Amino acid sequence: APLANFLLAALASSGSLDAARKVFGRMLAGDAELDTVGFGVFAKSVGRRDGLDEVLRLVDAVHHREGLINKSVVAAMVVDGLCRERRIEDAWRALEDMRLRGWKPDFVAYRIVSEGFRLAERAEEEGRILKQKRKLGVAPRKEDYREVLLALVSGRQISDAKEMAKAIVLGDFPIDDDVLNLLVCSVSEVDADAAIMFCKFMIGKERLPSTQMLVQLCESLCKNDKGDEMWEMFRVLLDKGYCTSEREYHLVVSFLGKAGKVREAYDVIKEIKRKKLDPGISSYNSLMVALCRNDLLRPAKKLWDEMFTSGCSPNLQTYNILITKFAEIGESEQVQQLFDHMIQKGVAPDSTTYTSVITMLCQENKYEQAEEIFNKSVAQDPKLASSVLTVFIIALCKQGIHVLVISTLAVLVILLSPCKCRPWNFQVASKQHWVLCQVFHPILRARIHMSFC
């Protein structure tokens, strides 16, 4: 039965109603029990396409077989589907017809229909429905909706979960924090606007979202170019004291930077300092990445100076961010200064550092300087040098250089060969480097031949 209900809901939600009807018929014929999610999603989808009369036929068909079905929740799902198709007259009639059949609508259902008439600017009908709500409706049970929402999310019926949650949130009905966190994480994949609405509802209730929820929501907001909405949300969170540690501030700064809200990210760092807290190297690096990505190099240099003034020493990532950017735009003097500075400060370069510097120097025809940098990688760590070498050789060949390629390749052979072999013995220790040598062997041979002709 659980599998059949899952299949029924999945087919109905995806629009395959003919197939869903076949599953429903087999479930009735086989005495399989229907549950709230299976029957609710199916009935809602039928109502959206075929109208209320078809829904009532389904309700009559499951008479005396609705043991696992929460009738009030299904009634809310049905009227929600009808209202979404602007069948508000049908939705109003559904409240009474389903109530008479024992499927008593709760306040959520009445609120959905009254909202439909409000949006249609039909104030008289809206008022009458609100009176019916007070007289005939029943209070919704938070646990019932919790169970259904969790089941919808678990079954990946995200659209239906989102629509039900919207009805609850917009009606200001109670909903648990863990359900909201899970909803935002799931809904953010398909609807960033709905996800941020749920998050704002949670914050408005003086409850703070989980870190996982914020991360997934912010990823979605970045993907959908909703930086303004992100900053608005973070501003409220900051005002409510969400950030109490470096980790939480880093989350805010990093996502603002990723969304291109560089000025706002810098304002957060200034706020951290005003509170006599340490922004931490991670926040500085996130902002530095954003500045470089947006070609804001003057502010990046200013931030670099500010780090030292604040007593925050740059790490390898900081150097690599700046070296990579300055190398990309050909600022060789800045690159050399940064490279020398990191050596003086005892920060060991990695392959990213070396390849950025060497590639830039080769592009500027500064081959001797490039070889000097490469030799430093050899002195630092032969394994590191072997990973840098591939990039070095490619950069040299792109510039049409052959003598330095040969000497560099000779260094590789000396470093990696198990014996003191001659430069033209390509039996090196690593298969990867053997393949590399085989690729460059004919190129090098041709270069040498041309050199001596």
Short mmCIF file of C-alpha atoms in Angstrom, two decimals:
data_model
loop_
_atom_site.label_atom_id
_atom_site.label_comp_id
_atom_site.label_asym_id
_atom_site.label_seq_id
_atom_site.Cartn_x
_atom_site.Cartn_y
_atom_site.Cartn_z
CA ALA A 1 0.00 0.00 0.00
CA PRO A 2 2.72 2.61 0.75
CA LEU A 3 4.31 2.00 -2.64
CA ALA A 4 0.95 2.20 -4.41
CA ASN A 5 0.13 5.49 -2.66
CA PHE A 6 3.55 6.87 -3.57
CA LEU A 7 2.99 5.90 -7.22
CA LEU A 8 -0.52 7.38 -7.21
CA ALA A 9 0.75 10.72 -5.88
CA ALA A 10 3.76 10.80 -8.20
CA LEU A 11 1.69 10.14 -11.33
CA ALA A 12 -0.97 12.67 -10.37
CA SER A 13 1.55 15.36 -9.47
CA SER A 14 3.42 14.92 -12.76
CA GLY A 15 0.21 15.33 -14.78
CA SER A 16 -0.16 11.66 -15.76
CA LEU A 17 -3.76 11.50 -14.58
CA ASP A 18 -4.84 8.69 -16.90
CA ALA A 19 -2.14 6.44 -15.48
CA ALA A 20 -2.99 7.62 -11.96
CA ARG A 21 -6.65 6.67 -12.49
CA LYS A 22 -5.58 3.15 -13.46
CA VAL A 23 -3.51 2.84 -10.28
CA PHE A 24 -6.42 4.20 -8.23
CA GLY A 25 -8.80 1.67 -9.82
CA ARG A 26 -6.46 -1.21 -9.06
CA MET A 27 -6.07 -0.03 -5.48
CA LEU A 28 -9.85 -0.02 -5.05
CA ALA A 29 -10.17 -3.44 -6.69
CA GLY A 30 -7.39 -4.87 -4.54
CA ASP A 31 -8.63 -3.41 -1.26
CA ALA A 32 -5.39 -1.42 -0.87
CA GLU A 33 -5.57 1.28 1.78
CA LEU A 34 -5.33 4.87 0.60
CA ASP A 35 -3.44 7.45 2.65
CA THR A 36 -3.63 11.24 2.88
CA VAL A 37 -0.76 11.98 0.49
CA GLY A 38 -1.73 9.44 -2.15
CA PHE A 39 -5.42 10.25 -2.29
CA GLY A 40 -4.98 13.96 -1.49
CA VAL A 41 -2.54 14.69 -4.32
CA PHE A 42 -4.65 12.60 -6.71
CA ALA A 43 -7.95 14.30 -5.78
CA LYS A 44 -6.35 17.75 -5.95
CA SER A 45 -4.94 17.06 -9.44
CA VAL A 46 -8.28 15.71 -10.67
CA GLY A 47 -10.04 18.81 -9.34
CA ARG A 48 -7.60 21.12 -11.10
CA ARG A 49 -8.16 19.44 -14.44
CA ASP A 50 -11.70 18.07 -14.32
CA GLY A 51 -13.50 20.14 -11.67
CA LEU A 52 -15.32 19.48 -8.41
CA ASP A 53 -17.85 16.91 -9.63
CA GLU A 54 -15.06 14.48 -10.52
CA VAL A 55 -13.50 14.98 -7.09
CA LEU A 56 -16.80 14.20 -5.37
CA ARG A 57 -17.06 10.96 -7.38
CA LEU A 58 -13.64 9.98 -6.04
CA VAL A 59 -14.69 10.88 -2.50
CA ASP A 60 -17.81 8.74 -2.84
CA ALA A 61 -15.73 5.88 -4.27
CA VAL A 62 -13.56 5.64 -1.17
CA HIS A 63 -16.52 5.73 1.24
CA HIS A 64 -15.81 3.46 4.23
CA ARG A 65 -12.22 2.97 2.99
CA GLU A 66 -10.66 6.19 4.21
CA GLY A 67 -9.11 4.85 7.42
CA LEU A 68 -5.62 6.27 6.72
CA ILE A 69 -6.90 9.48 5.13
CA ASN A 70 -7.03 12.75 7.05
CA LYS A 71 -10.25 14.11 5.57
CA SER A 72 -9.79 17.71 6.69
CA VAL A 73 -6.33 17.92 5.14
CA VAL A 74 -7.57 16.41 1.87
CA ALA A 75 -10.43 18.94 1.81
CA ALA A 76 -7.87 21.74 2.13
CA MET A 77 -5.78 20.23 -0.68
CA VAL A 78 -8.81 19.97 -2.97
CA VAL A 79 -10.00 23.57 -2.49
CA ASP A 80 -6.41 24.80 -2.86
CA GLY A 81 -6.14 23.07 -6.23
CA LEU A 82 -9.48 24.48 -7.37
CA CYS A 83 -8.54 28.02 -6.35
CA ARG A 84 -5.21 27.76 -8.17
CA GLU A 85 -7.19 27.09 -11.36
CA ARG A 86 -9.49 30.05 -10.52
CA ARG A 87 -12.40 27.70 -9.89
CA ILE A 88 -13.33 29.66 -6.78
CA GLU A 89 -17.07 28.96 -7.13
CA ASP A 90 -16.31 25.24 -7.19
CA ALA A 91 -13.99 25.66 -4.22
CA TRP A 92 -16.73 27.40 -2.23
CA ARG A 93 -19.20 24.63 -3.10
CA ALA A 94 -16.60 22.02 -2.17
CA LEU A 95 -16.53 23.31 1.40
CA GLU A 96 -20.20 22.43 1.85
CA ASP A 97 -20.34 19.29 -0.31
CA MET A 98 -17.33 17.72 1.38
CA ARG A 99 -18.57 18.72 4.85
CA LEU A 100 -21.89 16.96 4.19
CA ARG A 101 -19.96 13.83 3.21
CA GLY A 102 -18.05 13.85 6.49
CA TRP A 103 -14.87 15.46 5.11
CA LYS A 104 -15.12 18.48 7.37
CA PRO A 105 -12.98 21.40 6.15
CA ASP A 106 -10.76 23.12 8.72
CA PHE A 107 -9.80 26.77 9.06
CA VAL A 108 -7.01 26.31 6.50
CA ALA A 109 -9.52 25.28 3.82
CA TYR A 110 -11.88 28.17 4.58
CA ARG A 111 -9.00 30.64 4.57
CA ILE A 112 -7.82 29.38 1.15
CA VAL A 113 -11.26 29.97 -0.37
CA SER A 114 -11.77 33.36 1.29
CA GLU A 115 -8.36 34.44 -0.02
CA GLY A 116 -9.42 33.36 -3.51
CA PHE A 117 -12.42 35.67 -3.36
CA ARG A 118 -10.32 38.47 -1.87
CA LEU A 119 -7.92 38.28 -4.80
CA ALA A 120 -10.92 38.34 -7.14
CA GLU A 121 -12.07 41.51 -5.33
CA ARG A 122 -15.34 39.90 -4.28
CA ALA A 123 -15.59 41.23 -0.75
CA GLU A 124 -19.16 40.10 -0.10
CA GLU A 125 -18.40 36.42 -0.77
CA GLU A 126 -15.17 36.70 1.19
CA GLY A 127 -17.09 37.94 4.23
CA ARG A 128 -19.68 35.16 3.98
CA ILE A 129 -16.99 32.49 3.84
CA LEU A 130 -15.26 33.92 6.90
CA LYS A 131 -18.58 33.72 8.76
CA GLN A 132 -18.95 30.08 7.67
CA LYS A 133 -15.42 29.44 8.88
CA ARG A 134 -16.28 30.62 12.39
CA LYS A 135 -19.51 28.64 12.42
CA LEU A 136 -18.62 25.42 10.61
CA GLY A 137 -14.84 25.13 10.42
CA VAL A 138 -12.60 23.17 12.76
CA ALA A 139 -9.21 24.22 14.09
CA PRO A 140 -6.34 22.68 12.10
CA ARG A 141 -4.09 20.24 13.95
CA LYS A 142 -0.45 21.16 13.57
CA GLU A 143 0.64 17.53 13.86
CA ASP A 144 -1.63 16.47 10.99
CA TYR A 145 -0.13 19.01 8.60
CA ARG A 146 3.36 18.27 9.87
CA GLU A 147 2.93 14.59 9.02
CA VAL A 148 1.60 15.32 5.54
CA LEU A 149 4.24 17.95 4.72
CA LEU A 150 7.05 15.63 5.79
CA ALA A 151 5.55 12.81 3.72
CA LEU A 152 5.26 15.07 0.66
CA VAL A 153 8.88 16.19 0.96
CA SER A 154 10.04 12.63 1.57
CA GLY A 155 8.19 11.51 -1.56
CA ARG A 156 9.72 14.40 -3.56
CA GLN A 157 6.28 15.94 -4.12
CA ILE A 158 7.93 19.32 -3.67
CA SER A 159 5.40 21.37 -5.62
CA ASP A 160 2.50 20.01 -3.57
CA ALA A 161 4.44 20.50 -0.33
CA LYS A 162 5.17 24.10 -1.33
CA GLU A 163 1.52 24.84 -2.13
CA MET A 164 0.26 23.37 1.13
CA ALA A 165 2.94 25.18 3.15
CA LYS A 166 2.03 28.46 1.44
CA ALA A 167 -1.58 28.05 2.56
CA ILE A 168 -0.42 27.45 6.13
CA VAL A 169 2.12 30.26 6.21
CA LEU A 170 -0.03 32.89 4.48
CA GLY A 171 -2.85 32.03 6.86
CA ASP A 172 -0.48 32.42 9.81
CA PHE A 173 -1.21 28.90 11.06
CA PRO A 174 1.33 27.12 13.30
CA ILE A 175 4.13 25.08 11.76
CA ASP A 176 7.20 23.51 13.39
CA ASP A 177 10.71 24.89 12.87
CA ASP A 178 12.16 21.60 11.65
CA VAL A 179 9.40 21.34 9.03
CA LEU A 180 10.11 24.89 7.84
CA ASN A 181 13.84 24.21 7.66
CA LEU A 182 13.24 21.06 5.63
CA LEU A 183 10.75 22.86 3.39
CA VAL A 184 13.15 25.69 2.60
CA CYS A 185 15.94 23.24 1.78
CA SER A 186 13.66 21.31 -0.58
CA VAL A 187 11.66 24.15 -2.11
CA SER A 188 14.75 26.29 -2.78
CA GLU A 189 15.68 23.79 -5.52
CA VAL A 190 12.58 24.71 -7.54
CA ASP A 191 11.23 28.05 -6.28
CA ALA A 192 13.58 30.55 -4.64
CA ASP A 193 10.79 33.07 -4.02
CA ALA A 194 8.67 30.58 -2.08
CA ALA A 195 11.70 29.38 -0.13
CA ILE A 196 12.62 32.88 1.01
CA MET A 197 8.97 33.53 1.93
CA PHE A 198 9.05 30.52 4.28
CA CYS A 199 12.33 31.72 5.74
CA LYS A 200 10.94 35.22 6.35
CA PHE A 201 7.87 33.70 8.01
CA MET A 202 10.15 31.79 10.35
CA ILE A 203 12.24 34.87 11.16
CA GLY A 204 9.07 36.89 11.70
CA LYS A 205 8.09 34.41 14.41
CA GLU A 206 11.36 35.22 16.22
CA ARG A 207 12.83 31.85 15.27
CA LEU A 208 16.20 31.45 13.59
CA PRO A 209 16.86 29.19 10.59
CA SER A 210 19.38 26.37 10.64
CA THR A 211 22.79 26.79 9.01
CA GLN A 212 22.04 24.04 6.50
CA MET A 213 18.81 25.77 5.50
CA LEU A 214 20.54 29.12 5.02
CA VAL A 215 23.32 27.58 2.93
CA GLN A 216 20.89 25.86 0.55
CA LEU A 217 18.64 28.90 0.35
CA CYS A 218 21.55 31.22 -0.40
CA GLU A 219 22.88 28.86 -3.07
CA SER A 220 19.48 29.06 -4.75
CA LEU A 221 19.31 32.86 -4.41
CA CYS A 222 22.77 33.21 -5.98
CA LYS A 223 21.79 30.89 -8.81
CA ASN A 224 18.64 32.94 -9.48
CA ASP A 225 20.35 36.38 -9.22
CA LYS A 226 18.40 37.38 -6.12
CA GLY A 227 21.15 39.20 -4.28
CA ASP A 228 18.83 42.00 -3.12
CA GLU A 229 16.46 39.51 -1.49
CA MET A 230 19.42 37.80 0.16
CA TRP A 231 20.73 41.05 1.62
CA GLU A 232 17.26 41.96 2.89
CA MET A 233 17.04 38.59 4.66
CA PHE A 234 20.54 38.85 6.12
CA ARG A 235 19.88 42.40 7.31
CA VAL A 236 16.90 41.17 9.35
CA LEU A 237 18.92 38.23 10.70
CA LEU A 238 21.77 40.51 11.73
CA ASP A 239 19.35 42.86 13.48
CA LYS A 240 17.89 39.90 15.37
CA GLY A 241 21.32 38.74 16.54
CA TYR A 242 21.68 35.69 14.31
CA CYS A 243 25.46 36.01 14.03
CA THR A 244 27.27 35.22 17.26
CA SER A 245 30.42 33.58 15.92
CA GLU A 246 33.04 33.97 13.20
CA ARG A 247 31.53 30.98 11.35
CA GLU A 248 28.10 32.61 11.06
CA TYR A 249 29.53 35.95 9.95
CA HIS A 250 31.65 34.14 7.37
CA LEU A 251 28.51 32.52 5.94
CA VAL A 252 26.92 35.96 5.51
CA VAL A 253 30.02 37.60 4.00
CA SER A 254 30.79 34.71 1.65
CA PHE A 255 27.29 34.50 0.17
CA LEU A 256 26.95 38.27 -0.18
CA GLY A 257 30.24 38.25 -2.07
CA LYS A 258 29.10 35.34 -4.22
CA ALA A 259 25.90 37.24 -5.05
CA GLY A 260 27.92 40.30 -6.09
CA LYS A 261 26.83 42.37 -3.08
CA VAL A 262 30.40 43.47 -2.40
CA ARG A 263 29.63 46.74 -0.63
CA GLU A 264 27.16 44.98 1.64
CA ALA A 265 29.70 42.26 2.44
CA TYR A 266 32.23 44.93 3.39
CA ASP A 267 29.60 46.63 5.58
CA VAL A 268 29.17 43.35 7.45
CA ILE A 269 32.92 43.16 8.08
CA LYS A 270 32.83 46.72 9.42
CA GLU A 271 29.92 45.74 11.65
CA ILE A 272 31.93 42.80 12.99
CA LYS A 273 34.74 45.16 13.91
CA ARG A 274 32.36 47.61 15.58
CA LYS A 275 31.28 44.77 17.83
CA LYS A 276 34.95 44.22 18.77
CA LEU A 277 34.92 40.84 17.06
CA ASP A 278 37.49 39.36 14.66
CA PRO A 279 36.19 38.88 11.10
CA GLY A 280 38.69 36.07 10.60
CA ILE A 281 40.76 35.23 7.56
CA SER A 282 37.89 33.26 5.95
CA SER A 283 35.65 36.33 5.74
CA TYR A 284 38.49 38.48 4.38
CA ASN A 285 39.26 35.86 1.75
CA SER A 286 35.60 35.59 0.69
CA LEU A 287 35.41 39.35 0.23
CA MET A 288 38.76 39.36 -1.59
CA VAL A 289 37.45 36.74 -4.04
CA ALA A 290 34.35 38.86 -4.70
CA LEU A 291 36.41 42.00 -5.27
CA CYS A 292 38.74 40.27 -7.72
CA ARG A 293 35.85 38.58 -9.52
CA ASN A 294 34.29 41.99 -10.09
CA ASP A 295 37.63 43.57 -11.12
CA LEU A 296 37.61 45.88 -8.09
CA LEU A 297 41.36 45.79 -7.67
CA ARG A 298 41.81 49.09 -5.88
CA PRO A 299 39.38 48.06 -3.10
CA ALA A 300 41.12 44.66 -3.05
CA LYS A 301 44.46 46.36 -2.36
CA LYS A 302 42.80 48.50 0.29
CA LEU A 303 41.37 45.40 1.94
CA TRP A 304 44.84 43.82 1.85
CA ASP A 305 46.26 46.78 3.76
CA GLU A 306 43.32 46.74 6.15
CA MET A 307 44.00 43.10 7.01
CA PHE A 308 47.49 43.93 8.23
CA THR A 309 46.24 46.98 10.13
CA SER A 310 43.71 44.74 11.89
CA GLY A 311 46.39 42.19 12.75
CA CYS A 312 45.02 39.52 10.41
CA SER A 313 47.83 37.78 8.52
CA PRO A 314 47.03 36.52 5.01
CA ASN A 315 47.22 32.79 4.40
CA LEU A 316 48.01 30.78 1.28
CA GLN A 317 44.49 31.25 -0.08
CA THR A 318 44.75 35.03 0.27
CA TYR A 319 48.02 35.13 -1.68
CA ASN A 320 46.65 32.80 -4.36
CA ILE A 321 43.51 34.91 -4.83
CA LEU A 322 45.56 38.03 -5.52
CA ILE A 323 48.40 36.39 -7.42
CA THR A 324 45.97 34.58 -9.73
CA LYS A 325 44.06 37.79 -10.45
CA PHE A 326 47.12 39.99 -11.01
CA ALA A 327 48.71 37.29 -13.17
CA GLU A 328 45.52 37.09 -15.21
CA ILE A 329 45.71 40.80 -16.07
CA GLY A 330 49.50 40.81 -16.55
CA GLU A 331 50.48 42.83 -13.47
CA SER A 332 53.85 41.10 -13.20
CA GLU A 333 55.32 43.57 -10.72
CA GLN A 334 52.42 43.05 -8.31
CA VAL A 335 52.68 39.29 -8.75
CA GLN A 336 56.41 39.27 -8.02
CA GLN A 337 55.93 41.45 -4.94
CA LEU A 338 53.22 39.16 -3.60
CA PHE A 339 55.29 36.06 -4.33
CA ASP A 340 58.34 37.50 -2.56
CA HIS A 341 56.16 38.67 0.32
CA MET A 342 54.68 35.25 0.96
CA ILE A 343 58.16 33.68 0.96
CA GLN A 344 59.33 36.28 3.49
CA LYS A 345 56.31 35.57 5.69
CA GLY A 346 56.99 31.84 5.63
CA VAL A 347 53.90 30.94 3.58
CA ALA A 348 54.84 28.07 1.26
CA PRO A 349 53.51 28.43 -2.31
CA ASP A 350 51.49 25.58 -3.79
CA SER A 351 50.95 24.42 -7.37
CA THR A 352 48.32 27.15 -7.95
CA THR A 353 50.82 29.82 -6.95
CA TYR A 354 53.65 28.47 -9.09
CA THR A 355 51.55 27.81 -12.19
CA SER A 356 49.94 31.27 -12.07
CA VAL A 357 53.32 33.00 -11.81
CA ILE A 358 55.09 30.81 -14.38
CA THR A 359 52.28 31.06 -16.95
CA MET A 360 52.25 34.84 -16.67
CA LEU A 361 56.04 35.11 -17.00
CA CYS A 362 56.03 32.88 -20.09
CA GLN A 363 53.31 35.00 -21.68
CA GLU A 364 55.51 38.05 -21.10
CA ASN A 365 58.55 36.25 -22.58
CA LYS A 366 60.35 36.35 -19.21
CA TYR A 367 61.63 32.80 -19.53
CA GLU A 368 64.64 33.04 -17.26
CA GLN A 369 62.48 34.39 -14.44
CA ALA A 370 59.98 31.61 -15.08
CA GLU A 371 62.77 29.04 -14.84
CA GLU A 372 63.94 30.61 -11.58
CA ILE A 373 60.44 30.29 -10.13
CA PHE A 374 60.24 26.70 -11.30
CA ASN A 375 63.60 25.93 -9.69
CA LYS A 376 62.18 27.21 -6.41
CA SER A 377 59.38 24.66 -6.68
CA VAL A 378 62.01 21.97 -7.28
CA ALA A 379 63.90 23.05 -4.17
CA GLN A 380 60.69 23.17 -2.16
CA ASP A 381 59.30 19.76 -3.11
CA PRO A 382 60.10 17.53 -6.12
CA LYS A 383 56.54 16.15 -6.13
CA LEU A 384 55.16 19.66 -6.22
CA ALA A 385 57.57 20.52 -9.03
CA SER A 386 56.39 17.56 -11.09
CA SER A 387 52.80 18.87 -10.99
CA VAL A 388 53.98 22.38 -11.96
CA LEU A 389 56.14 21.07 -14.78
CA THR A 390 53.28 20.11 -17.08
CA VAL A 391 51.94 23.66 -17.05
CA PHE A 392 55.44 25.07 -17.50
CA ILE A 393 56.16 22.97 -20.59
CA ILE A 394 52.81 23.78 -22.18
CA ALA A 395 53.35 27.50 -21.53
CA LEU A 396 56.81 27.33 -23.12
CA CYS A 397 55.61 25.43 -26.16
CA LYS A 398 52.80 27.92 -26.69
CA GLN A 399 55.47 30.61 -26.87
CA GLY A 400 57.53 28.57 -29.37
CA ILE A 401 60.45 28.01 -27.00
CA HIS A 402 62.56 24.84 -27.24
CA VAL A 403 65.85 25.24 -25.37
CA LEU A 404 64.19 25.90 -22.05
CA VAL A 405 61.71 23.11 -22.68
CA ILE A 406 64.60 20.68 -23.08
CA SER A 407 66.36 21.87 -19.94
CA THR A 408 63.13 21.75 -17.95
CA LEU A 409 62.33 18.28 -19.21
CA ALA A 410 65.84 17.22 -18.26
CA VAL A 411 65.14 18.38 -14.71
CA LEU A 412 62.05 16.18 -14.66
CA VAL A 413 64.01 13.15 -15.81
CA ILE A 414 66.70 13.72 -13.18
CA LEU A 415 64.07 14.16 -10.48
CA LEU A 416 61.86 11.24 -11.37
CA SER A 417 64.12 8.66 -12.99
CA PRO A 418 65.12 5.76 -10.73
CA CYS A 419 68.62 5.90 -12.20
CA LYS A 420 70.94 8.70 -13.34
CA CYS A 421 69.83 8.41 -16.94
CA ARG A 422 70.63 10.66 -19.84
CA PRO A 423 68.07 13.36 -20.77
CA TRP A 424 66.86 11.35 -23.75
CA ASN A 425 66.11 8.25 -21.66
CA PHE A 426 62.33 8.64 -21.24
CA GLN A 427 61.88 5.66 -18.89
CA VAL A 428 60.74 7.83 -16.00
CA ALA A 429 59.22 6.55 -12.81
CA SER A 430 55.67 7.74 -13.41
CA LYS A 431 53.51 6.57 -16.29
CA GLN A 432 51.89 10.01 -16.37
CA HIS A 433 55.23 11.68 -16.97
CA TRP A 434 56.25 8.98 -19.45
CA VAL A 435 53.19 9.85 -21.52
CA LEU A 436 54.02 13.54 -21.20
CA CYS A 437 57.55 12.91 -22.45
CA GLN A 438 56.27 10.84 -25.37
CA VAL A 439 53.99 13.71 -26.37
CA PHE A 440 56.75 16.29 -26.27
CA HIS A 441 59.53 14.02 -27.62
CA PRO A 442 58.84 14.69 -31.36
CA ILE A 443 58.33 18.40 -30.67
CA LEU A 444 61.65 18.63 -28.88
CA ARG A 445 63.50 16.59 -31.49
CA ALA A 446 62.17 18.88 -34.23
CA ARG A 447 63.18 21.97 -32.28
CA ILE A 448 66.72 20.69 -31.77
CA HIS A 449 67.05 19.78 -35.45
CA MET A 450 65.97 23.29 -36.44
CA SER A 451 68.38 24.82 -33.92
CA PHE A 452 71.42 23.08 -35.36
CA CYS A 453 70.55 23.35 -39.06
#
